[in-house]
Short mmCIF file of C-alpha atoms and ligand atoms in Angstrom, two decimals:
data_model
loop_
_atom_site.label_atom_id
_atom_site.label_comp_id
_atom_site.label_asym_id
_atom_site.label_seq_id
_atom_site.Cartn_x
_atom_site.Cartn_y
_atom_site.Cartn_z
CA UNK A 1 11.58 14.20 -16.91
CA UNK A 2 12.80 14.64 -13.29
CA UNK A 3 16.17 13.59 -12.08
CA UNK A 4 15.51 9.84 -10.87
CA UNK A 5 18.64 9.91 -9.00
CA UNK A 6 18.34 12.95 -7.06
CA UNK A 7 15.02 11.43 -5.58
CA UNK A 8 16.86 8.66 -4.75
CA UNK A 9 19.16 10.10 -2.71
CA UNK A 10 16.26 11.93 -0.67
CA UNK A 11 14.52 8.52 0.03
CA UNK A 12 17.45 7.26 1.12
CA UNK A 13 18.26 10.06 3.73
CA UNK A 14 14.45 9.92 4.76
CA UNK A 15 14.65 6.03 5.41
CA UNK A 16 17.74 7.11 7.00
CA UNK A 17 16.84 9.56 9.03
CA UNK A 18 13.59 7.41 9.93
CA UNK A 19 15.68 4.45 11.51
CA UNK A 20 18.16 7.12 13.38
CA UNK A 21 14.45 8.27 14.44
CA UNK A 22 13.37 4.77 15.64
CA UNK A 23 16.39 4.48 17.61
CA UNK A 24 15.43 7.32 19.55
CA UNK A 25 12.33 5.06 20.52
CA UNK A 26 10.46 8.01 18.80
CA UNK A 27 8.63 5.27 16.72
CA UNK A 28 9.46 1.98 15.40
CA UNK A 29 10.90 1.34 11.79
CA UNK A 30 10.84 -2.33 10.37
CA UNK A 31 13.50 -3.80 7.62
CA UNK A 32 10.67 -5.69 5.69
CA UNK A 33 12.65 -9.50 4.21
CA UNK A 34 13.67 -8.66 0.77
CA UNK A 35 10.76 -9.17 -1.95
CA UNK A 36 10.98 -12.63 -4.14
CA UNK A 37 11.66 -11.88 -7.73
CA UNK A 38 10.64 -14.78 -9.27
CA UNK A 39 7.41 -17.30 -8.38
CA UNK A 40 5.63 -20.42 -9.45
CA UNK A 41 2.76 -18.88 -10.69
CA UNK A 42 2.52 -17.24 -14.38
CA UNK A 43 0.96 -14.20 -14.91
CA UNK A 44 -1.57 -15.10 -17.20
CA UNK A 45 -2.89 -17.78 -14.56
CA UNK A 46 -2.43 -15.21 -12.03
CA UNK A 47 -5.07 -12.84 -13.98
CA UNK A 48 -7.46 -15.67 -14.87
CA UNK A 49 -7.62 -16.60 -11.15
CA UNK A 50 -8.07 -13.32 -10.07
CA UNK A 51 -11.54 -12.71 -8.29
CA UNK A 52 -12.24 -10.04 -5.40
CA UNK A 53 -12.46 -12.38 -2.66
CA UNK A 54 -14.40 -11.19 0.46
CA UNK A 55 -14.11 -14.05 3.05
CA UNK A 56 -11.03 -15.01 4.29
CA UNK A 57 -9.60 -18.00 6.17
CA UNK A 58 -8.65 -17.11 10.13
CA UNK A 59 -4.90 -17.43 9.99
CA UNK A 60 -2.50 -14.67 10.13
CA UNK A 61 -0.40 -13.48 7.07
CA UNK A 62 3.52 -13.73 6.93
CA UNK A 63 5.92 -10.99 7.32
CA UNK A 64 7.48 -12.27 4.04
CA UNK A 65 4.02 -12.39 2.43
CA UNK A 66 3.17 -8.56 3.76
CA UNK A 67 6.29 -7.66 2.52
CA UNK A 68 5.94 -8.89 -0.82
CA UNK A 69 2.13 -7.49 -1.44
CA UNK A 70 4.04 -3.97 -0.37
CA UNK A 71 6.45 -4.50 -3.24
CA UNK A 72 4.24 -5.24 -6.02
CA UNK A 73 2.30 -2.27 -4.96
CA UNK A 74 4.95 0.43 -4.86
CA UNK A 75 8.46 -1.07 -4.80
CA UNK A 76 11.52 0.35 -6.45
CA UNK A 77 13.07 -2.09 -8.80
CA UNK A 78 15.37 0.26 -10.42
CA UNK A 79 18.29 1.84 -9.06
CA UNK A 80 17.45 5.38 -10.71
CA UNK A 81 14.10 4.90 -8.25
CA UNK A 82 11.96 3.57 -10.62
CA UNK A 83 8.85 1.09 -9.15
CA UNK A 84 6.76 -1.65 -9.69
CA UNK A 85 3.85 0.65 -11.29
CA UNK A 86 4.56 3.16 -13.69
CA UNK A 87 3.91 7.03 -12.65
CA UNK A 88 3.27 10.09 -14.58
CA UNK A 89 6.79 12.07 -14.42
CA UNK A 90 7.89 9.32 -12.31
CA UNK A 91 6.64 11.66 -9.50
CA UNK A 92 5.58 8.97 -7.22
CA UNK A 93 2.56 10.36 -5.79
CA UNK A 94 1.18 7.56 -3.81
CA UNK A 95 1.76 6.72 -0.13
CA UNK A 96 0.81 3.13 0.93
CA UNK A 97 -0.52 2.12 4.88
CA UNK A 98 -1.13 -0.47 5.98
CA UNK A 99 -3.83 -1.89 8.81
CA UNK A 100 -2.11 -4.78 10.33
CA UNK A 101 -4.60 -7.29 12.47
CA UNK A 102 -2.82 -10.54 12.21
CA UNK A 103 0.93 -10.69 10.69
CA UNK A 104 3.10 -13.17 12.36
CA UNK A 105 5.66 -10.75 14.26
CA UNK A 106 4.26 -7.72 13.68
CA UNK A 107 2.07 -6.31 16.14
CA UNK A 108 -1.25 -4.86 15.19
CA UNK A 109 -1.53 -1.33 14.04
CA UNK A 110 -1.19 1.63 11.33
CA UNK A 111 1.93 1.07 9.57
CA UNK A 112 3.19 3.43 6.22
CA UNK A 113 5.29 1.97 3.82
CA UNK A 114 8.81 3.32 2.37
CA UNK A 115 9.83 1.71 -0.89
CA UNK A 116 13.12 3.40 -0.40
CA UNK A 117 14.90 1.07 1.95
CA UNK A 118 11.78 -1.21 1.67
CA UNK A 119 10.97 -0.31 5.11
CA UNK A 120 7.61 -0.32 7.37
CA UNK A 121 7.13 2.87 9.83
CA UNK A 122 4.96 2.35 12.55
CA UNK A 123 2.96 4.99 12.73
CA UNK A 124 -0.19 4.08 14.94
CA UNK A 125 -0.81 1.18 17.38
CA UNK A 126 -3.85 -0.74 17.61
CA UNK A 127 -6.17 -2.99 15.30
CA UNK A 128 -8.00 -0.23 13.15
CA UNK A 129 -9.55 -2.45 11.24
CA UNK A 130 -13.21 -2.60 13.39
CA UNK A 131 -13.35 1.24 12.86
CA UNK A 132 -12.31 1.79 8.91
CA UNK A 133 -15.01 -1.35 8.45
CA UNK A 134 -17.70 1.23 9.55
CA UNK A 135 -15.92 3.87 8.26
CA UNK A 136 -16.35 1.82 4.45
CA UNK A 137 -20.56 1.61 4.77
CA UNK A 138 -20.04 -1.63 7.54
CA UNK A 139 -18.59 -3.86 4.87
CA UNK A 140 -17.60 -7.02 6.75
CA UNK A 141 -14.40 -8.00 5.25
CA UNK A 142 -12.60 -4.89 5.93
CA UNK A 143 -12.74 -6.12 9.65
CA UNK A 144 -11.97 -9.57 8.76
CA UNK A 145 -8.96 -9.44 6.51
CA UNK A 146 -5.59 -10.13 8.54
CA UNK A 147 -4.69 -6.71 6.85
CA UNK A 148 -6.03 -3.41 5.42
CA UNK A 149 -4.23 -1.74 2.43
CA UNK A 150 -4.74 1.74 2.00
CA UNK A 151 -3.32 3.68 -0.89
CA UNK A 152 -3.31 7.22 -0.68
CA UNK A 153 -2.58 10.30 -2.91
CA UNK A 154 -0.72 13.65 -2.44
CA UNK A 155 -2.07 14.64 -5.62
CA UNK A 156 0.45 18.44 -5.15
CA UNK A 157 3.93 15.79 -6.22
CA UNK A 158 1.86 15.52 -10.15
CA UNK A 159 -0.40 18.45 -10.09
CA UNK A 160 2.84 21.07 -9.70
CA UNK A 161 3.63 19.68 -12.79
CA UNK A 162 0.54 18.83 -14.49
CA UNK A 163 -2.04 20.94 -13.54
CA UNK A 164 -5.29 19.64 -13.63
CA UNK A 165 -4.81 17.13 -15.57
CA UNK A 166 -2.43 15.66 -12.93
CA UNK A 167 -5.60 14.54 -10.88
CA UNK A 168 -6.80 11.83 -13.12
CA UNK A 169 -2.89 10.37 -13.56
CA UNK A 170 -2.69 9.78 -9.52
CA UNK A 171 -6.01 8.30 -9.54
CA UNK A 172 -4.90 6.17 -12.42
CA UNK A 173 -1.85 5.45 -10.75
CA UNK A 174 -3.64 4.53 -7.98
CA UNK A 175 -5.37 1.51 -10.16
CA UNK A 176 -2.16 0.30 -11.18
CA UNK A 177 -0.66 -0.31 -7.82
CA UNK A 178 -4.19 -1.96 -6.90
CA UNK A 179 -3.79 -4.40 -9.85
CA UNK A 180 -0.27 -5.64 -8.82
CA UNK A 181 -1.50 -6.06 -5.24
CA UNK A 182 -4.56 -8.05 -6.43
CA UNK A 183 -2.07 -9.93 -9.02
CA UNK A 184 0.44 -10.65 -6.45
CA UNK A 185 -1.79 -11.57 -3.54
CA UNK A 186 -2.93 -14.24 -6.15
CA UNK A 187 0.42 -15.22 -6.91
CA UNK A 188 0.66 -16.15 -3.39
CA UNK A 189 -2.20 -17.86 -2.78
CA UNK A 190 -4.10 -15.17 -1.04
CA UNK A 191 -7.09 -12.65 -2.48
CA UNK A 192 -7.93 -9.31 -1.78
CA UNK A 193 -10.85 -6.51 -2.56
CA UNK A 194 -10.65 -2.98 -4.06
CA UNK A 195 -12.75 -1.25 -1.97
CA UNK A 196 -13.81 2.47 -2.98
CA UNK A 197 -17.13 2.86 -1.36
CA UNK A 198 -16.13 4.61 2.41
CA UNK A 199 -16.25 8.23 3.88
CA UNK A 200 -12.88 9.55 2.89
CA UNK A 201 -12.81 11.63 5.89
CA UNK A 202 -13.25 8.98 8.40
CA UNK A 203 -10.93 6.84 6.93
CA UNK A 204 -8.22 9.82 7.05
CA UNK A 205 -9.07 10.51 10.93
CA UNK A 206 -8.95 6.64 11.82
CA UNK A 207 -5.45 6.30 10.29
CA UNK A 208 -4.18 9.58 11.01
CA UNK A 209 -3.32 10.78 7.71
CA UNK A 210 -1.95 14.34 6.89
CA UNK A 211 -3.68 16.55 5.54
CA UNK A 212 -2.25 16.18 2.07
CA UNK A 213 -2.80 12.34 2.15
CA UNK A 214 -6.25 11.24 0.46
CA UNK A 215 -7.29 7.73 0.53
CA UNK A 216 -8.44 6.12 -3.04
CA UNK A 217 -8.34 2.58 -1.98
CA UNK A 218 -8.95 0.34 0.26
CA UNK A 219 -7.95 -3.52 0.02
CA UNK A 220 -8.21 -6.06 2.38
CA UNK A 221 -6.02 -9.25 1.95
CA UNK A 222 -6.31 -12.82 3.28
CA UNK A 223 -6.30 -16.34 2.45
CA UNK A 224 -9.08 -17.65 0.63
C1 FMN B 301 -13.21 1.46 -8.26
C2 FMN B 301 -13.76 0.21 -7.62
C3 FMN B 301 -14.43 0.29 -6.42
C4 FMN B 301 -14.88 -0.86 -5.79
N1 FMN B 301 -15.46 -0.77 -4.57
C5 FMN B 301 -15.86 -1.89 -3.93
C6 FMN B 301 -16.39 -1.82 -2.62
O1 FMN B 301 -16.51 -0.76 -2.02
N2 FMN B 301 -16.74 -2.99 -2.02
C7 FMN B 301 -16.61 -4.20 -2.62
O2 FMN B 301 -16.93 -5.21 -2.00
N3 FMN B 301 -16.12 -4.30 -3.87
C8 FMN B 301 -15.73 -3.18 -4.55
N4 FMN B 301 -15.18 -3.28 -5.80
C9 FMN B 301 -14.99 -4.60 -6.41
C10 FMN B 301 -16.05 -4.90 -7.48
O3 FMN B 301 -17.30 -5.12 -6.87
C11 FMN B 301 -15.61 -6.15 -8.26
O4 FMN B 301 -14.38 -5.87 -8.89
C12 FMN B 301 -16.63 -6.57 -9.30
O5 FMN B 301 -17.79 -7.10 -8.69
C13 FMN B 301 -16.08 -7.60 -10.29
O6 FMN B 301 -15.68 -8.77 -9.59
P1 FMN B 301 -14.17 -9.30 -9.64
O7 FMN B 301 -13.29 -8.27 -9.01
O8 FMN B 301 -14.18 -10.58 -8.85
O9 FMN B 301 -13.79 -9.52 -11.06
C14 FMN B 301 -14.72 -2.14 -6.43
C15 FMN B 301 -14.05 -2.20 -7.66
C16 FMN B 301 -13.57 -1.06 -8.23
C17 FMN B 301 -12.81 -1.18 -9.53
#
């Protein structure tokens, strides 16, 4: 079992040292609006509405909405570090980015998300959303969703620990955060895709990834 706490205190000096970075005008960091802990919806009528939804009204997301789809994927709700989806070792080996198009006051580009702080990093600008469309076999609605999830894995954090075996718990990992993205984009009225079928090393030379970073997923969200 790792020290919780301990990684805490990193994540907090990296989102730390990332906004004393942004103020240098190196690159921009964004205070998402805290996530909602409670909603109308139950989650049993959340996972019997749940269908991969492909087409998508032409009306920008929220910055409260993109900011509580972030949450549900990968945000901490413990104060030992813990998060929304369980993790082997609670090593935390998933990265989330995000492909904005249309969120109201957030302009469009590659953005990475930090649950510590529960903070957006601009790392690109510019839509990518035309080019990871061709980059997943020309399926439309990666181009047409106001946004583009992308979860990635740095599959070294679980396989120092695990070995081999560590492999199969990212990607599982990996399928819970896309559950409680699909779940909660439900919950809010939206929809999304899990998308696996794209050329992984396109999609890591659109978004810029490092070399450690492989994408699993990708999920568009919009309104239905
Ligand atoms: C691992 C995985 C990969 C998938 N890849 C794609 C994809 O590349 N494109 C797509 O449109 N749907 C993709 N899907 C969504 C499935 O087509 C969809 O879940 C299935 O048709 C059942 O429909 P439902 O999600 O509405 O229940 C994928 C689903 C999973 C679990």
């Amino acid at each position: 079992m790792p020290r919780p706490t301990s990684k805490i205190n990193l994540g907090v000096i990296v989102a730390m040292a990332a906004i004393a970075w942004s103020c240098l005008g190196a690159f921009e960091v964004k205070e998402l609006p805290p996530p909602r802990k409670t909603g109308p919806l139950s989650l049993e009528e959340a996972l019997s509405r749940r269908r991969s939804l492909r087409s998508y009204r032409k009306e920008p997301l929220k910055l409260q909405e993109l900011s509580q789809l972030l949450w549900a994927a990968q945000g901490i709700t413990d104060p030992r570090g813990f998060r929304t989806a369980p993790s082997a070792g609670a090593l935390y080996p998933l990265e989330v980015y995000v492909a904005v198009g249309e969120v109201k006051g957030l302009k469009p580009g590659l953005y990475r998300y930090h649950p510590s702080g529960h903070l957006l990093e601009e790392m690109a600008e510019g839509d990518k959303r035309r080019l990871l469309a061709e980059a997943a076999l020309g399926q439309p609605w990666v181009r047409e969703a106001p946004v583009v999830f992308c979860i990635a894995a740095v599959y070294q954090r679980t396989t120092k620990k695990y070995g081999r075996r560590g492999i199969r718990y990212v990607q599982m990992e990996a399928g819970h955060a896309a559950q409680n993205l699909c779940l909660q984009a439900v919950a809010l009225g939206l929809g999304g895709v899990t998308v696996g079928a794209f050329d992984d090393q396109q999609v890591k030379e659109i978004l810029g990834l490092p070399s450690d970073h492989h994408p699993l997923y990708l999920i568009p969200v919009g309104r239905p």
